[in-house]
PDB file of C-alpha atoms in Angstrom:
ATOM      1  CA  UNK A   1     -44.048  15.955   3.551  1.00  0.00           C
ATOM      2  CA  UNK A   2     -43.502  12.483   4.545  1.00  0.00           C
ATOM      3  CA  UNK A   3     -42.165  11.778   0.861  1.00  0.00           C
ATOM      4  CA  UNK A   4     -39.564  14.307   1.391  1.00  0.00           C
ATOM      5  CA  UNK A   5     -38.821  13.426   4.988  1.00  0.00           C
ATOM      6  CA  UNK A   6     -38.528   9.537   3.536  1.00  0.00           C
ATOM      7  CA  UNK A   7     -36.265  10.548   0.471  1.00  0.00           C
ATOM      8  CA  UNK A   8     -34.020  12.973   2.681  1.00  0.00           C
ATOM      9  CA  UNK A   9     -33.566   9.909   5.258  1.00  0.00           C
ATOM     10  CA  UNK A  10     -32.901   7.454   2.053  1.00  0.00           C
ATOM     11  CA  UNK A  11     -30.065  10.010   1.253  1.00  0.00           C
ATOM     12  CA  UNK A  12     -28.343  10.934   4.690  1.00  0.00           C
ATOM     13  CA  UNK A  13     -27.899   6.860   5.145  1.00  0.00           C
ATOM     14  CA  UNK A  14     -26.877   6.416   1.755  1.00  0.00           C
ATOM     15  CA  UNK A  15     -24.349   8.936   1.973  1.00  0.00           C
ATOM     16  CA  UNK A  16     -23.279   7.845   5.403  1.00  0.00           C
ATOM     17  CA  UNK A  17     -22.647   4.047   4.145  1.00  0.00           C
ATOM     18  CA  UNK A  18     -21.019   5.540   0.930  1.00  0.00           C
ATOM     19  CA  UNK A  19     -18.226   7.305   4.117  1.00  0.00           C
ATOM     20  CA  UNK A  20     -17.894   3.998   5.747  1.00  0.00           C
ATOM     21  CA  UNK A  21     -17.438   1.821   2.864  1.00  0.00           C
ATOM     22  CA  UNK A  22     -15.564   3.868   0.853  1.00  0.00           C
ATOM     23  CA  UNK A  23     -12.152   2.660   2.101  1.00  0.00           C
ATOM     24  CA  UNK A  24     -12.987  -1.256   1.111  1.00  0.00           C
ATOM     25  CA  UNK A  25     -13.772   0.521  -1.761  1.00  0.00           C
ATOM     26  CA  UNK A  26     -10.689   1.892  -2.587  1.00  0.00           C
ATOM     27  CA  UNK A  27      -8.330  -1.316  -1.454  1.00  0.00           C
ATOM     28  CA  UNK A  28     -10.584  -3.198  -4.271  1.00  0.00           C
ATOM     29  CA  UNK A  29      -9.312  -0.352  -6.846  1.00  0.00           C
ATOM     30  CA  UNK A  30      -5.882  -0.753  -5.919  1.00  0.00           C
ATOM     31  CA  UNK A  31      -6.011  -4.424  -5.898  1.00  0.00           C
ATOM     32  CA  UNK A  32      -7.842  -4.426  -9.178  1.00  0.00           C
ATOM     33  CA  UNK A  33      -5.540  -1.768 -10.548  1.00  0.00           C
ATOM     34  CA  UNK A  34      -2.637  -3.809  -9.419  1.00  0.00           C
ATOM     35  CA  UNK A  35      -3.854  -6.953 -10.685  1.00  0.00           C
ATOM     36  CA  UNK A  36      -4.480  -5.435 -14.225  1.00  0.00           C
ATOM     37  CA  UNK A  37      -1.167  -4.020 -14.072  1.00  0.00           C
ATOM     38  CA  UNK A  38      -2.648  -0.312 -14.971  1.00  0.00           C
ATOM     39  CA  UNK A  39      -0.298   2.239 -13.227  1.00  0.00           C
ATOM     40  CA  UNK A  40      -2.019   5.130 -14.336  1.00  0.00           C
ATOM     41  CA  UNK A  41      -5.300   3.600 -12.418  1.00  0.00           C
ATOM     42  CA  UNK A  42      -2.790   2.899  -9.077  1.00  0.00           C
ATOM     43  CA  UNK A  43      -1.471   5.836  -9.422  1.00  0.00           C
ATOM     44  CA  UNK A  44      -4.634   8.033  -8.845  1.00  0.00           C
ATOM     45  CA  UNK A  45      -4.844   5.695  -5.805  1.00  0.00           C
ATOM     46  CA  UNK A  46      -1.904   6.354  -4.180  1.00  0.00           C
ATOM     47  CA  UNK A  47       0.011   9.800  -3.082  1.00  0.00           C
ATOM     48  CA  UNK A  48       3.375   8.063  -3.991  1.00  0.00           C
ATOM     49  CA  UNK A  49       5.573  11.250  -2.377  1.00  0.00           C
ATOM     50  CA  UNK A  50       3.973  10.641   0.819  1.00  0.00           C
ATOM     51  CA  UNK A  51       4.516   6.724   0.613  1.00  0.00           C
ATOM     52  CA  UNK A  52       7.919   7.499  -0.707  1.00  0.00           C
ATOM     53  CA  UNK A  53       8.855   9.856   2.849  1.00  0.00           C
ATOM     54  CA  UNK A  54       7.089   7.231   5.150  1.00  0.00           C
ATOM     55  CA  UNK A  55       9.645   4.599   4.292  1.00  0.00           C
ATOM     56  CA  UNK A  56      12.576   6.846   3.398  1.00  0.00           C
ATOM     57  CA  UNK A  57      12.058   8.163   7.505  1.00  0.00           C
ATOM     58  CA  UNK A  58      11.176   4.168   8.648  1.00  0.00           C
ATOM     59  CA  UNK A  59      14.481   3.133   6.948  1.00  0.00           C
ATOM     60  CA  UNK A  60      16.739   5.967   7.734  1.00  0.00           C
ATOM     61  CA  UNK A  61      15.583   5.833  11.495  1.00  0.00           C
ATOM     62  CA  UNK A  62      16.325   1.942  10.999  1.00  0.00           C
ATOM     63  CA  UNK A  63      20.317   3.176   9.960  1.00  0.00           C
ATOM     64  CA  UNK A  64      20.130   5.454  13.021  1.00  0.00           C
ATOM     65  CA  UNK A  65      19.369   2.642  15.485  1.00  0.00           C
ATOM     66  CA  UNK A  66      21.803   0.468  13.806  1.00  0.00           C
ATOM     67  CA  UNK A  67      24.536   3.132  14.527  1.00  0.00           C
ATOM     68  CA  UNK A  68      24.195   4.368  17.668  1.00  0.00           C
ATOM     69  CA  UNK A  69      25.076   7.378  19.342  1.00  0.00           C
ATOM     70  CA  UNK A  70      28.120   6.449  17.124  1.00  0.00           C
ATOM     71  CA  UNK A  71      27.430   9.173  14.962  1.00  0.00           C
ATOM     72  CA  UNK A  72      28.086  12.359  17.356  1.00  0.00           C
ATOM     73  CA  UNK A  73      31.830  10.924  18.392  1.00  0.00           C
ATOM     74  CA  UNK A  74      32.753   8.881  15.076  1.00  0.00           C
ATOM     75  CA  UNK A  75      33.146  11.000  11.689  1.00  0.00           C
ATOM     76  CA  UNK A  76      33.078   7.565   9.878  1.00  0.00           C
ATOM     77  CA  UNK A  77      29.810   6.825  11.511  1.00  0.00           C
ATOM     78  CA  UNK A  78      28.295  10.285  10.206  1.00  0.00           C
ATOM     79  CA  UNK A  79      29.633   9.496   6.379  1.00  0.00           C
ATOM     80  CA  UNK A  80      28.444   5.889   6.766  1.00  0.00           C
ATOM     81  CA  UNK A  81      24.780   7.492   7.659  1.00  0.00           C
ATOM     82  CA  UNK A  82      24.955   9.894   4.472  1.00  0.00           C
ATOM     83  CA  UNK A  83      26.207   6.846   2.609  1.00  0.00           C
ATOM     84  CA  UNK A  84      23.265   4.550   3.561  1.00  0.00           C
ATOM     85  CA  UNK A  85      20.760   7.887   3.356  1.00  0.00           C
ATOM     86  CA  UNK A  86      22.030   8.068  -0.393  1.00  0.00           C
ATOM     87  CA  UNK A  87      21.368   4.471  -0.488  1.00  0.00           C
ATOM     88  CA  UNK A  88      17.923   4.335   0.854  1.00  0.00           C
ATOM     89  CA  UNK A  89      17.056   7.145  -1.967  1.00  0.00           C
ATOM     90  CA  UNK A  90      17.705   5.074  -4.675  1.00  0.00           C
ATOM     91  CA  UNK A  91      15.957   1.880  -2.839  1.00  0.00           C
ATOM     92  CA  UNK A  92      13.239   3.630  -3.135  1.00  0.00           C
ATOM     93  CA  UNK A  93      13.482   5.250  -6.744  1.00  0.00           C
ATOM     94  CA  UNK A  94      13.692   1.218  -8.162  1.00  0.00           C
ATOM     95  CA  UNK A  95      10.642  -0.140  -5.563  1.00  0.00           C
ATOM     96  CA  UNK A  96       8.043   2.834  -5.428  1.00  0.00           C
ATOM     97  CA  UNK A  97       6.785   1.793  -8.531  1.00  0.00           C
ATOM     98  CA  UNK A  98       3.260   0.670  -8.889  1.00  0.00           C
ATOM     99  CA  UNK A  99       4.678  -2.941  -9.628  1.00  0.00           C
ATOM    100  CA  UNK A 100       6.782  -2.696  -6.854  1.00  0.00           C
ATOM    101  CA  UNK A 101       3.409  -1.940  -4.428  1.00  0.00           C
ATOM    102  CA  UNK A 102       1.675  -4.561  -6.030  1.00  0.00           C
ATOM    103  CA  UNK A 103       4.476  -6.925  -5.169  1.00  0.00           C
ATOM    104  CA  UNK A 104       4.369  -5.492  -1.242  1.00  0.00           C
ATOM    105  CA  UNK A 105       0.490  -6.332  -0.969  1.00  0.00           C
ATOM    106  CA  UNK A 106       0.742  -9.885  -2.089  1.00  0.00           C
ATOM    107  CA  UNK A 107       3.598 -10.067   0.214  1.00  0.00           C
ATOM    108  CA  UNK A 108       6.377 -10.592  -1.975  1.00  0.00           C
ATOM    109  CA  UNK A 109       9.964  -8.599  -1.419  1.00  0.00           C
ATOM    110  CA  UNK A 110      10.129  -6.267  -4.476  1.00  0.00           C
ATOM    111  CA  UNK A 111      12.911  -6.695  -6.983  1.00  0.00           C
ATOM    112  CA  UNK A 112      14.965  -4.210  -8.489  1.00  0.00           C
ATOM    113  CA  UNK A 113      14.331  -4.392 -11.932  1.00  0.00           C
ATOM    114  CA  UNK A 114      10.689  -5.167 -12.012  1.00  0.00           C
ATOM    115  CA  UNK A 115       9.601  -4.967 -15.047  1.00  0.00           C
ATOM    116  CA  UNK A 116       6.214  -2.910 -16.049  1.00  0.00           C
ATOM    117  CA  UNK A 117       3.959  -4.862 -18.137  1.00  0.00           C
ATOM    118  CA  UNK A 118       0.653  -5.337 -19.671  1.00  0.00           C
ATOM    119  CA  UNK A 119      -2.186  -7.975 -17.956  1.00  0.00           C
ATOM    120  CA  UNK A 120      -1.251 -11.255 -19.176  1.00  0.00           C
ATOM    121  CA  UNK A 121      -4.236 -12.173 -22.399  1.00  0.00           C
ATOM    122  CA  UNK A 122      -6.851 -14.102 -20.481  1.00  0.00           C
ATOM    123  CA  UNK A 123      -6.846 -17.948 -20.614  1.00  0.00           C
ATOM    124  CA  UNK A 124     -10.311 -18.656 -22.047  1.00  0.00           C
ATOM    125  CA  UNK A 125     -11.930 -20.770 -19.478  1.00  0.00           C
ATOM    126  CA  UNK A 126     -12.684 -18.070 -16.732  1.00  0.00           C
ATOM    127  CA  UNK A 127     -10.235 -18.888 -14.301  1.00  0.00           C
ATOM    128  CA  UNK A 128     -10.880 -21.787 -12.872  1.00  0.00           C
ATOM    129  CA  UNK A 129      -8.748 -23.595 -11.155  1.00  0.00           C
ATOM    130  CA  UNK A 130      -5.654 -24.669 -12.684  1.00  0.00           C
ATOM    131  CA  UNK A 131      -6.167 -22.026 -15.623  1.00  0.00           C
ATOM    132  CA  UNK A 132      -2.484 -20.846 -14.811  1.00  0.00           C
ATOM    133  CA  UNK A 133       0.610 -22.325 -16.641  1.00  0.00           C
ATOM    134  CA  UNK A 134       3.359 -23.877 -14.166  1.00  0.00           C
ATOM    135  CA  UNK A 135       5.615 -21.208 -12.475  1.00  0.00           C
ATOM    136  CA  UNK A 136       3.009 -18.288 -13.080  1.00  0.00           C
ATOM    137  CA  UNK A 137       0.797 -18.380 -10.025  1.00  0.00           C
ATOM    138  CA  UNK A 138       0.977 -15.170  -8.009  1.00  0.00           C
ATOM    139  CA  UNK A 139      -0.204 -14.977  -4.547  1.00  0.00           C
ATOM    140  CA  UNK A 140      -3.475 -12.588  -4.775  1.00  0.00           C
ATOM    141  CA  UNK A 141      -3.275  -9.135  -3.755  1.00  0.00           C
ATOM    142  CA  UNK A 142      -3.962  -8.892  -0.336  1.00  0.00           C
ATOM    143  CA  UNK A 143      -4.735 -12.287   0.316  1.00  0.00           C
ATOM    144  CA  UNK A 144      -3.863 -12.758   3.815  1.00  0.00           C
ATOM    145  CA  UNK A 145      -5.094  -9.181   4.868  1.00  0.00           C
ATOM    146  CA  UNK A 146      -6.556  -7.785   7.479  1.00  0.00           C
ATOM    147  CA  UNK A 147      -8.315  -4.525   7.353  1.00  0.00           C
ATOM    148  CA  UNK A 148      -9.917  -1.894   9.301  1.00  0.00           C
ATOM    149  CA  UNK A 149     -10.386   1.399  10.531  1.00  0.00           C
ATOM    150  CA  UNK A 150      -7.579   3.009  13.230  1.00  0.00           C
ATOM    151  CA  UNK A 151      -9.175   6.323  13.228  1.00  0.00           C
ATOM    152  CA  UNK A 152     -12.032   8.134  11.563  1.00  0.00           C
ATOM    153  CA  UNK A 153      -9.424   9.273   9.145  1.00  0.00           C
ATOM    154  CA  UNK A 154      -7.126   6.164   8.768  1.00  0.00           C
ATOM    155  CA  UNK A 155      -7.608   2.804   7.576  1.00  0.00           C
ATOM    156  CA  UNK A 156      -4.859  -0.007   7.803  1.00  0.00           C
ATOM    157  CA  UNK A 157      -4.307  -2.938   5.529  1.00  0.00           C
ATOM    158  CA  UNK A 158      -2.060  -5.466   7.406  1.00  0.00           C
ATOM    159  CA  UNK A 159      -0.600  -8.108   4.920  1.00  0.00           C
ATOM    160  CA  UNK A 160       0.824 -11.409   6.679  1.00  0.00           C
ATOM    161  CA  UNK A 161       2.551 -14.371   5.187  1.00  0.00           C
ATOM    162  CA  UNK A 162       2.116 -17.616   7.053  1.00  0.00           C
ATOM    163  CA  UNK A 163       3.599 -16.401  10.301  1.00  0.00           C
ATOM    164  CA  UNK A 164       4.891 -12.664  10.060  1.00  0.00           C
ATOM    165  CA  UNK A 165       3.148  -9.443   9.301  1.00  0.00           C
ATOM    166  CA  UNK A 166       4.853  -8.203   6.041  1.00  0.00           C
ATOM    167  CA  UNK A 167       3.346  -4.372   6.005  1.00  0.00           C
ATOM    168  CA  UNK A 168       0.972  -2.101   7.112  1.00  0.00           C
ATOM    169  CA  UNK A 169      -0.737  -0.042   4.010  1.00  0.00           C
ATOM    170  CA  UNK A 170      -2.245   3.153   5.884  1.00  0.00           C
ATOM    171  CA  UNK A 171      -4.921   4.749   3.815  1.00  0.00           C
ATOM    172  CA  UNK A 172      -5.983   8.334   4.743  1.00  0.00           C
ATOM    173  CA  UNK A 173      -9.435  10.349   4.229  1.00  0.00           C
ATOM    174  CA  UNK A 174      -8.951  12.842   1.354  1.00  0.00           C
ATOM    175  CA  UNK A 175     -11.748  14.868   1.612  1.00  0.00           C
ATOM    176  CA  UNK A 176     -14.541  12.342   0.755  1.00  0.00           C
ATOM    177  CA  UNK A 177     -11.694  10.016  -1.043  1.00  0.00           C
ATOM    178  CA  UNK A 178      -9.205   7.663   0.631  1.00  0.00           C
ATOM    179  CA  UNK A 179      -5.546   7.851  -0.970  1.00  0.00           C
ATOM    180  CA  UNK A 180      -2.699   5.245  -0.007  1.00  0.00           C
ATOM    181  CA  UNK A 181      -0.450   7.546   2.111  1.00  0.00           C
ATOM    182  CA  UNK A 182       2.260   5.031   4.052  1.00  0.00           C
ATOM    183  CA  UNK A 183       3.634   1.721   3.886  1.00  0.00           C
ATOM    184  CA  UNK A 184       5.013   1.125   7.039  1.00  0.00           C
ATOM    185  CA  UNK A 185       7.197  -2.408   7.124  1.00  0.00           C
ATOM    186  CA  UNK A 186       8.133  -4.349   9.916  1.00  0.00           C
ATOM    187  CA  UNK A 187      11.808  -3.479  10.024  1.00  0.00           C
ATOM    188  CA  UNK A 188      12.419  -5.682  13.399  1.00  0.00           C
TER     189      UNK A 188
END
């Protein structure tokens, strides 16, 4: 009896560490699957509609603050809005790209063009320091982050640079899985 009672315990905490760690968990697989440059492995991480809406409403609610109530009285201001709302589309068609994540959470501003690559061949000597060739240092993936939970079912990765928060990554609870479900950049 007390064997059972013991192993059942053993199981209940393992199982309730396995829910608490499992979003650190899945930043390290998008970091690592980022870092190796394996899209297929980022992909299964992320839910890239979802992260594709989030900033397609952040940046079209961006144009309508720009604008103005101009909009309802100015028919230049309404085509202008359906100009920059075809716009933001294909923004987003060239950045949500797995390489184009993976250059938001070191804190870069994606490129157009980015091209999708292999993992460079490793060096040799383990990388240690000074292992990299002039001019192809990155900054490491989520290097300046902070993380933590904002709900039972949400988990936010804030990236900074030296002095400004770059984005929020919001993970959300998939059934026992987390899944990258919004960027959210400061658009200040």
């Amino acid at each position: 009896m007390r064997k059972t009672t013991s192993l059942l315990l053993l199981l209940i905490i393992g199982v309730l560490g396995y829910g608490v760690a499992a979003p650190w968990i899945t930043v390290y697989q998008i970091r690592d699957a980022a870092d190796q440059r394996d899209s297929q492995a980022l992909a299964e991480q992320v839910e890239f509609d979802s992260v594709r809406q989030s900033l397609k409403d952040q940046l079209n609610a961006k144009v309508q603050r720009e604008l103005g109530g101009d909009i309802k009285q100015n028919p230049f201001a309404a085509l202008g809005a359906s100009l920059a709302n075809m716009m933001v589309d294909g923004l987003l068609d060239t950045y949500m790209t797995p390489a184009g994540i993976a250059r938001l959470m070191r804190g870069e501003t994606p490129a157009p063009g980015i091209p999708e690559s292999r993992p460079e061949p490793p060096t040799g000597n383990g990388g240690e320091a000074g292992s990299d060739t002039p001019g192809t240092e990155r900054k490491k993936l989520f290097a300046d982050a902070r993380m933590g939970y904002r709900s039972l079912h949400r988990f936010v990765v804030t990236v900074t640079d030296d002095r400004h928060r770059q984005a929020d990554f919001v993970l959300s609870r998939r059934g026992l899985d987390w899944k990258l479900t919004a960027i959210v950049l400061p658009l200040d």
